[in-house]
mmCIF file of C-alpha atoms and ligand atoms in Angstrom:
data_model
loop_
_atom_site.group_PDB
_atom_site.id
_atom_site.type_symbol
_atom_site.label_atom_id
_atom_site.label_comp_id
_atom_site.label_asym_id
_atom_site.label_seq_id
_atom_site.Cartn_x
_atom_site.Cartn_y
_atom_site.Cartn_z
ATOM 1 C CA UNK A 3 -21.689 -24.144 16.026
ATOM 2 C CA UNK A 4 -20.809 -20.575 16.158
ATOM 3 C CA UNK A 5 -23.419 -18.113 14.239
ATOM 4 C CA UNK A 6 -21.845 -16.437 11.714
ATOM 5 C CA UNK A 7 -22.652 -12.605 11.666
ATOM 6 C CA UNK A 8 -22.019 -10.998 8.405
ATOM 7 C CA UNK A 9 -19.327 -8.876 7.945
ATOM 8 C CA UNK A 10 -20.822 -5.225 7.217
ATOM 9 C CA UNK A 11 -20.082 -3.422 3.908
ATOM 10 C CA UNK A 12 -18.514 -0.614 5.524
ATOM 11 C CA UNK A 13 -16.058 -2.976 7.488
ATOM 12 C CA UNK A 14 -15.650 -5.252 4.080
ATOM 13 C CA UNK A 15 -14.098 -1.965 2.200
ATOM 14 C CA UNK A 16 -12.289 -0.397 5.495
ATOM 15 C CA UNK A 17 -10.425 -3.960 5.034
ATOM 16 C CA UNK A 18 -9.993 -4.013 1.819
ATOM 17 C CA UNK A 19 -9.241 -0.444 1.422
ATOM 18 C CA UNK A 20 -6.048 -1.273 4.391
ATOM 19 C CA UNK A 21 -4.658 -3.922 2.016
ATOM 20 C CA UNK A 22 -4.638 -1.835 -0.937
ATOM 21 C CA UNK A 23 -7.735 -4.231 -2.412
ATOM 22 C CA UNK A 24 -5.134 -6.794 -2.791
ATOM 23 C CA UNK A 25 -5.679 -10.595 -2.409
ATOM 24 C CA UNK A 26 -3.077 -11.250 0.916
ATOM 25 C CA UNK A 27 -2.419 -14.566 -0.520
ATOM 26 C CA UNK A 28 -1.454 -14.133 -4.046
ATOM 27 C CA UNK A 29 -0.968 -10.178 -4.887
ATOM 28 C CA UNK A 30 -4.420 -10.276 -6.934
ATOM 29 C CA UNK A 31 -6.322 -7.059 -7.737
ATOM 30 C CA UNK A 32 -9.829 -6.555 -9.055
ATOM 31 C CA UNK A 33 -10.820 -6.628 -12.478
ATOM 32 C CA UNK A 34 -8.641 -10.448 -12.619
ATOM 33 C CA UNK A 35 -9.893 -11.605 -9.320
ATOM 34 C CA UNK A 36 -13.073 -11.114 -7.024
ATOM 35 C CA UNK A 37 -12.468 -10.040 -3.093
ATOM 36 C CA UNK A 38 -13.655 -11.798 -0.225
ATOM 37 C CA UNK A 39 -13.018 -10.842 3.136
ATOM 38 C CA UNK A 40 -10.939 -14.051 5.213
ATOM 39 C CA UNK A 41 -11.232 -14.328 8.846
ATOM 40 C CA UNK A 42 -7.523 -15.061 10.708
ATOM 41 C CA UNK A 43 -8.989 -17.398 12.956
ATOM 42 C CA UNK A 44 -12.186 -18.999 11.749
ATOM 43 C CA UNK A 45 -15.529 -17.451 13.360
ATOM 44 C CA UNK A 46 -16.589 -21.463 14.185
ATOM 45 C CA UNK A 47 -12.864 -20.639 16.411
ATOM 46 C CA UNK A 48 -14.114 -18.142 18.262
ATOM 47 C CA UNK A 49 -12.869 -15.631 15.704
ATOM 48 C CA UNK A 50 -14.494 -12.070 15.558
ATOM 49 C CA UNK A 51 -15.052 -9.452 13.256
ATOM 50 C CA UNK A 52 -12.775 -7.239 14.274
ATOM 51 C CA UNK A 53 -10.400 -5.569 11.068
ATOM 52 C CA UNK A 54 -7.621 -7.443 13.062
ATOM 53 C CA UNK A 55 -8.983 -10.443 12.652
ATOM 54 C CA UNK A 56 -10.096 -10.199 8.740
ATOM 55 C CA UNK A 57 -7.861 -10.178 5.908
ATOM 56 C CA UNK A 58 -8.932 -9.181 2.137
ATOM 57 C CA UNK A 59 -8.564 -12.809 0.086
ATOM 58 C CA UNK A 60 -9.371 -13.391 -3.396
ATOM 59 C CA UNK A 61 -12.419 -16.070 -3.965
ATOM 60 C CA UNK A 62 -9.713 -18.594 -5.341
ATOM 61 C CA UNK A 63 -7.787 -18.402 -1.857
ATOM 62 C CA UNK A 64 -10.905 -18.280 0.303
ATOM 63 C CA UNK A 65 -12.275 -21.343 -1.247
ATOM 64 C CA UNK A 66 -8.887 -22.663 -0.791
ATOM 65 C CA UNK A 67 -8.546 -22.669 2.746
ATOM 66 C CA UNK A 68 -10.991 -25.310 3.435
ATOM 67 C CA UNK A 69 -10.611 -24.528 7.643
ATOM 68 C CA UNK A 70 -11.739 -21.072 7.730
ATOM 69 C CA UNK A 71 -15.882 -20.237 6.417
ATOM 70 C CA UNK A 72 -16.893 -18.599 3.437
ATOM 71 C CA UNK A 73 -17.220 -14.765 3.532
ATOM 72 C CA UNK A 74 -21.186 -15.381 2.714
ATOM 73 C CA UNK A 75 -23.843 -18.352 2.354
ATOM 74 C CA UNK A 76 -25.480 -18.033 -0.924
ATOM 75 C CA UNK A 77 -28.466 -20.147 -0.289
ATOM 76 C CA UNK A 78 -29.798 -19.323 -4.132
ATOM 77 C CA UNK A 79 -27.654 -19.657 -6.357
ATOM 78 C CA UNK A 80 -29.150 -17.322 -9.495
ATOM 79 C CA UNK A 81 -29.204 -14.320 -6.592
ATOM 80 C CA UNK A 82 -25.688 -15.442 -5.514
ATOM 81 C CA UNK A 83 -24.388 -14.653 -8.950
ATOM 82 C CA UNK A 84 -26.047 -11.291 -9.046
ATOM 83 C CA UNK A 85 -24.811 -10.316 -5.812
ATOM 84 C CA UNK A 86 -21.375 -11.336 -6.578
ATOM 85 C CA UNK A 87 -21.495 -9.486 -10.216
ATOM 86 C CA UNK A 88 -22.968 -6.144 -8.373
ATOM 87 C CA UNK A 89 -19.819 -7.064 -5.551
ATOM 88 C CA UNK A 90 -17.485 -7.497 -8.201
ATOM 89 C CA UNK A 91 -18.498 -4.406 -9.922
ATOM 90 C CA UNK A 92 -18.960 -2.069 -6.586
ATOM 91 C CA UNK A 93 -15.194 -3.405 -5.684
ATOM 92 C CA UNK A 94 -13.836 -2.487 -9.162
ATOM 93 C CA UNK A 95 -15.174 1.063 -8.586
ATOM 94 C CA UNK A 96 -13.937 1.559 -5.336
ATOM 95 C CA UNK A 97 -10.703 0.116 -6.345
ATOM 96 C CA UNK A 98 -10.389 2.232 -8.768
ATOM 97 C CA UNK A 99 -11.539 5.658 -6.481
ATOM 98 C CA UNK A 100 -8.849 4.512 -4.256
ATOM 99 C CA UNK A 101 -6.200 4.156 -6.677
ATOM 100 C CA UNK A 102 -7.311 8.120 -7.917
ATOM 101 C CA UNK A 103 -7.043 8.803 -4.497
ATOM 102 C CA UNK A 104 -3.763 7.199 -3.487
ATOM 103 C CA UNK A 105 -2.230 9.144 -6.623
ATOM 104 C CA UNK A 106 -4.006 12.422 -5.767
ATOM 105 C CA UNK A 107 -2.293 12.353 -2.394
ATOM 106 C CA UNK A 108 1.139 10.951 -3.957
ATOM 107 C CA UNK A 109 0.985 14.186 -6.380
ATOM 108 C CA UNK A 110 0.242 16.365 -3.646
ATOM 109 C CA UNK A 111 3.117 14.655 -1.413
ATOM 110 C CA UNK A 112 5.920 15.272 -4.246
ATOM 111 C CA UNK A 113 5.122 18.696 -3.947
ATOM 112 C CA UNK A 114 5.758 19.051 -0.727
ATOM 113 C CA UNK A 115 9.067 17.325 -0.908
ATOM 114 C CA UNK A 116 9.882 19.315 -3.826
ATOM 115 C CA UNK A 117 9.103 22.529 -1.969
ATOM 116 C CA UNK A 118 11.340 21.913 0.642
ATOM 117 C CA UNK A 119 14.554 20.421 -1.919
ATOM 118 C CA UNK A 120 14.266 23.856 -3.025
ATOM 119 C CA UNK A 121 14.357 25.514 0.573
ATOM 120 C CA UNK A 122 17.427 23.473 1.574
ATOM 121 C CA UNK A 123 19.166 22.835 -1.185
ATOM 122 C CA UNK A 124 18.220 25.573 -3.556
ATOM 123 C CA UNK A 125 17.082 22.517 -6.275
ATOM 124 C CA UNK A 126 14.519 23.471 -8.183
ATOM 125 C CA UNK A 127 12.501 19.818 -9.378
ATOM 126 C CA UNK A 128 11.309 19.827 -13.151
ATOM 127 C CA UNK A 129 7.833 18.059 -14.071
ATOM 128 C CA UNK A 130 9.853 14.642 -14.570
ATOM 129 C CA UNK A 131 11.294 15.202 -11.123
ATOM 130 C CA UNK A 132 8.130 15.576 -9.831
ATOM 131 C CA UNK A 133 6.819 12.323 -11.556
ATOM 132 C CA UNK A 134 9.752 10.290 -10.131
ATOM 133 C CA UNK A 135 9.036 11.741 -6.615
ATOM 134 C CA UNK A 136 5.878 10.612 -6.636
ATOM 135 C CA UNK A 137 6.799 7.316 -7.985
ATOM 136 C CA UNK A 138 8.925 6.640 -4.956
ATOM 137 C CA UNK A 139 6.448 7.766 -2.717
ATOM 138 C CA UNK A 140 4.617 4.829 -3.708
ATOM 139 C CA UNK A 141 7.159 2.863 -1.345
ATOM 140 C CA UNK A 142 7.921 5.596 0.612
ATOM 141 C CA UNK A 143 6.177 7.652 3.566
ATOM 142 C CA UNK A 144 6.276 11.189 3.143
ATOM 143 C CA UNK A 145 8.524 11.417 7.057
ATOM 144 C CA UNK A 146 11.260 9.397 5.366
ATOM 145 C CA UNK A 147 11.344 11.293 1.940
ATOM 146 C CA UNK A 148 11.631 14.240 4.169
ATOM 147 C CA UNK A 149 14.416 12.763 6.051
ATOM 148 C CA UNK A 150 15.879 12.081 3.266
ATOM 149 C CA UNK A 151 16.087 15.979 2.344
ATOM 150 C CA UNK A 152 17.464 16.425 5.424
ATOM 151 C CA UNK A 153 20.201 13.489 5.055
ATOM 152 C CA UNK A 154 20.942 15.684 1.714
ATOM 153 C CA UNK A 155 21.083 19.130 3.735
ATOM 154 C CA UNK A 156 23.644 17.914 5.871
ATOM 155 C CA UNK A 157 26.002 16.713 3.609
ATOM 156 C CA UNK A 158 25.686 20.047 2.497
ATOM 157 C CA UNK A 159 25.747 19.299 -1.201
ATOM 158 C CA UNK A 160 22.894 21.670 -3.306
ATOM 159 C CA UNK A 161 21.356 22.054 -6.678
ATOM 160 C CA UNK A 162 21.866 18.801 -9.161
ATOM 161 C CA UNK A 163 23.899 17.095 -6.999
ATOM 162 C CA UNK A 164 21.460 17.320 -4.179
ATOM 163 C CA UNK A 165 18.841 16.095 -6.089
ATOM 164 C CA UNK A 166 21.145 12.691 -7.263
ATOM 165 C CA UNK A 167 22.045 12.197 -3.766
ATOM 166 C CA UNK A 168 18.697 12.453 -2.191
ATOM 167 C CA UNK A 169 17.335 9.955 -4.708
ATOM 168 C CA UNK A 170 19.926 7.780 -3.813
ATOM 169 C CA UNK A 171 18.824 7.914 -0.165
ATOM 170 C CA UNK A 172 15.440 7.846 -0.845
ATOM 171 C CA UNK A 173 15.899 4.832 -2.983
ATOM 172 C CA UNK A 174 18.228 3.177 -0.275
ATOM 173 C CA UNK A 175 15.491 3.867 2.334
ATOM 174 C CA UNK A 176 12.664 2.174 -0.136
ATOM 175 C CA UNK A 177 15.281 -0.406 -0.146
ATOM 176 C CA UNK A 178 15.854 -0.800 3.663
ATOM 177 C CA UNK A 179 12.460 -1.031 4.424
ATOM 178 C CA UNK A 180 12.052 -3.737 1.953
ATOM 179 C CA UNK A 181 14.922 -5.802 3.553
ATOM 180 C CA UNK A 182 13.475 -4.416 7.058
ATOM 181 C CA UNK A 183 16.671 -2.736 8.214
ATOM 182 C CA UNK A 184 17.288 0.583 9.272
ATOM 183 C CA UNK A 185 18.211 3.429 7.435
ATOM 184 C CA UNK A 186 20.955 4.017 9.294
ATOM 185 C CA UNK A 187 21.930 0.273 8.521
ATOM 186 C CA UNK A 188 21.743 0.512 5.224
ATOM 187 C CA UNK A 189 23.338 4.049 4.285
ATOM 188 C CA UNK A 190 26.410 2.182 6.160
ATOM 189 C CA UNK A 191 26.170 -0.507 4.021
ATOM 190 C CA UNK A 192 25.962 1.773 0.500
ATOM 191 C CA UNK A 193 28.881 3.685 2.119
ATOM 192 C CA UNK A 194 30.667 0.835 3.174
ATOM 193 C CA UNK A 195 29.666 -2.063 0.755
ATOM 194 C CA UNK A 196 32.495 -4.649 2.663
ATOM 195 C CA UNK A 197 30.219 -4.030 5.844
ATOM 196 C CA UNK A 198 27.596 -6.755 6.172
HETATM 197 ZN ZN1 ZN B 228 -5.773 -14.807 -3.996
#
């Protein structure tokens, strides 16, 4: 049988930090659930611990996949329990840290497509317009709400109606990459709604 060598902290929150310390099975976040980290391809399979190969689980859906090892062996179970409250409770933190973080660079993003609306298309985004953009760029990269500026620019519209028409492309783009179609694709499709 394969030894099992543990999966370092560091590694444990680089993985769950790249899945947005979300179960991959179910959508669970901490407080309601408890994180694991799930190997792809069971270590006793030759699997490593490379991030490619782990995947942050929930302890519901780890224990739930009876094939692939638990994250830890808790050979006491009174220290288990502590271990897995001070876990539980270090996760919670850093979940939260990265949620302040994710919205600190959000905030700072909407600026920056705000500052450059009101290069191209003289708009000039109020606080609430700033609150939506950063809203969007929850589901969307910064490169694609610039685009969508762009998109805006060269249909040469400005001030209010620049602003409506780049939300609508922003918002078709969120929805495009939902669907996994282009943008391209799907501004023909919002143009030409027949088209399919
Ligand atoms: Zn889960």
């Amino acid at each position: 049988m394969a030894r099992r060598k543990p999966v370092s902290t560091r590694t444990r929150f680089e993985v769950f930090k790249r899945d947005a310390f979300t179960c991959q099975y179910c959508g669970g976040n901490p407080p309601a659930v408890v994180l694991h980290i799930d190997h792809i391809t069971p270590v006793s399979k030759g699997g490593t611990n490379g991030l490619d190969n782990l995947l942050t689980s929930c302890q519901d859906c780890n224990l739930g996949k009876a094939d692939v090892p638990l994250s830890d062996t808790r050979p006491v179970p009174s220290r288990a329990t502590i271990l897995e409250l001070r876990e539980a409770r270090e996760q919670l933190e850093a979940y939260q840290a990265y949620l302040m973080e994710e919205r600190a660079t959000r905030e700072a993003n909407a600026t920056v497509v705000a500052e450059l609306l009101y290069r191209q298309v003289s708009y000039k985004a109020s606080s609430t317009n700033l609150v939506e953009l950063s809203g969007m760029l929850k589901d969307l990269p910064l490169a694609e709400a610039l685009d969508a500026v762009d998109i805006t620019t060269r249909r040469g519209l400005a001030h209010a109606a620049a602003w409506r028409y780049f939300c609508g492309v922003a918002w078709t783009k969120i929805k495009a990459a939902r669907e996994g179609i282009s943008t391209f694709e799907a501004l023909e499709r919002r143009q030409n709604p027949r088209v399919n």
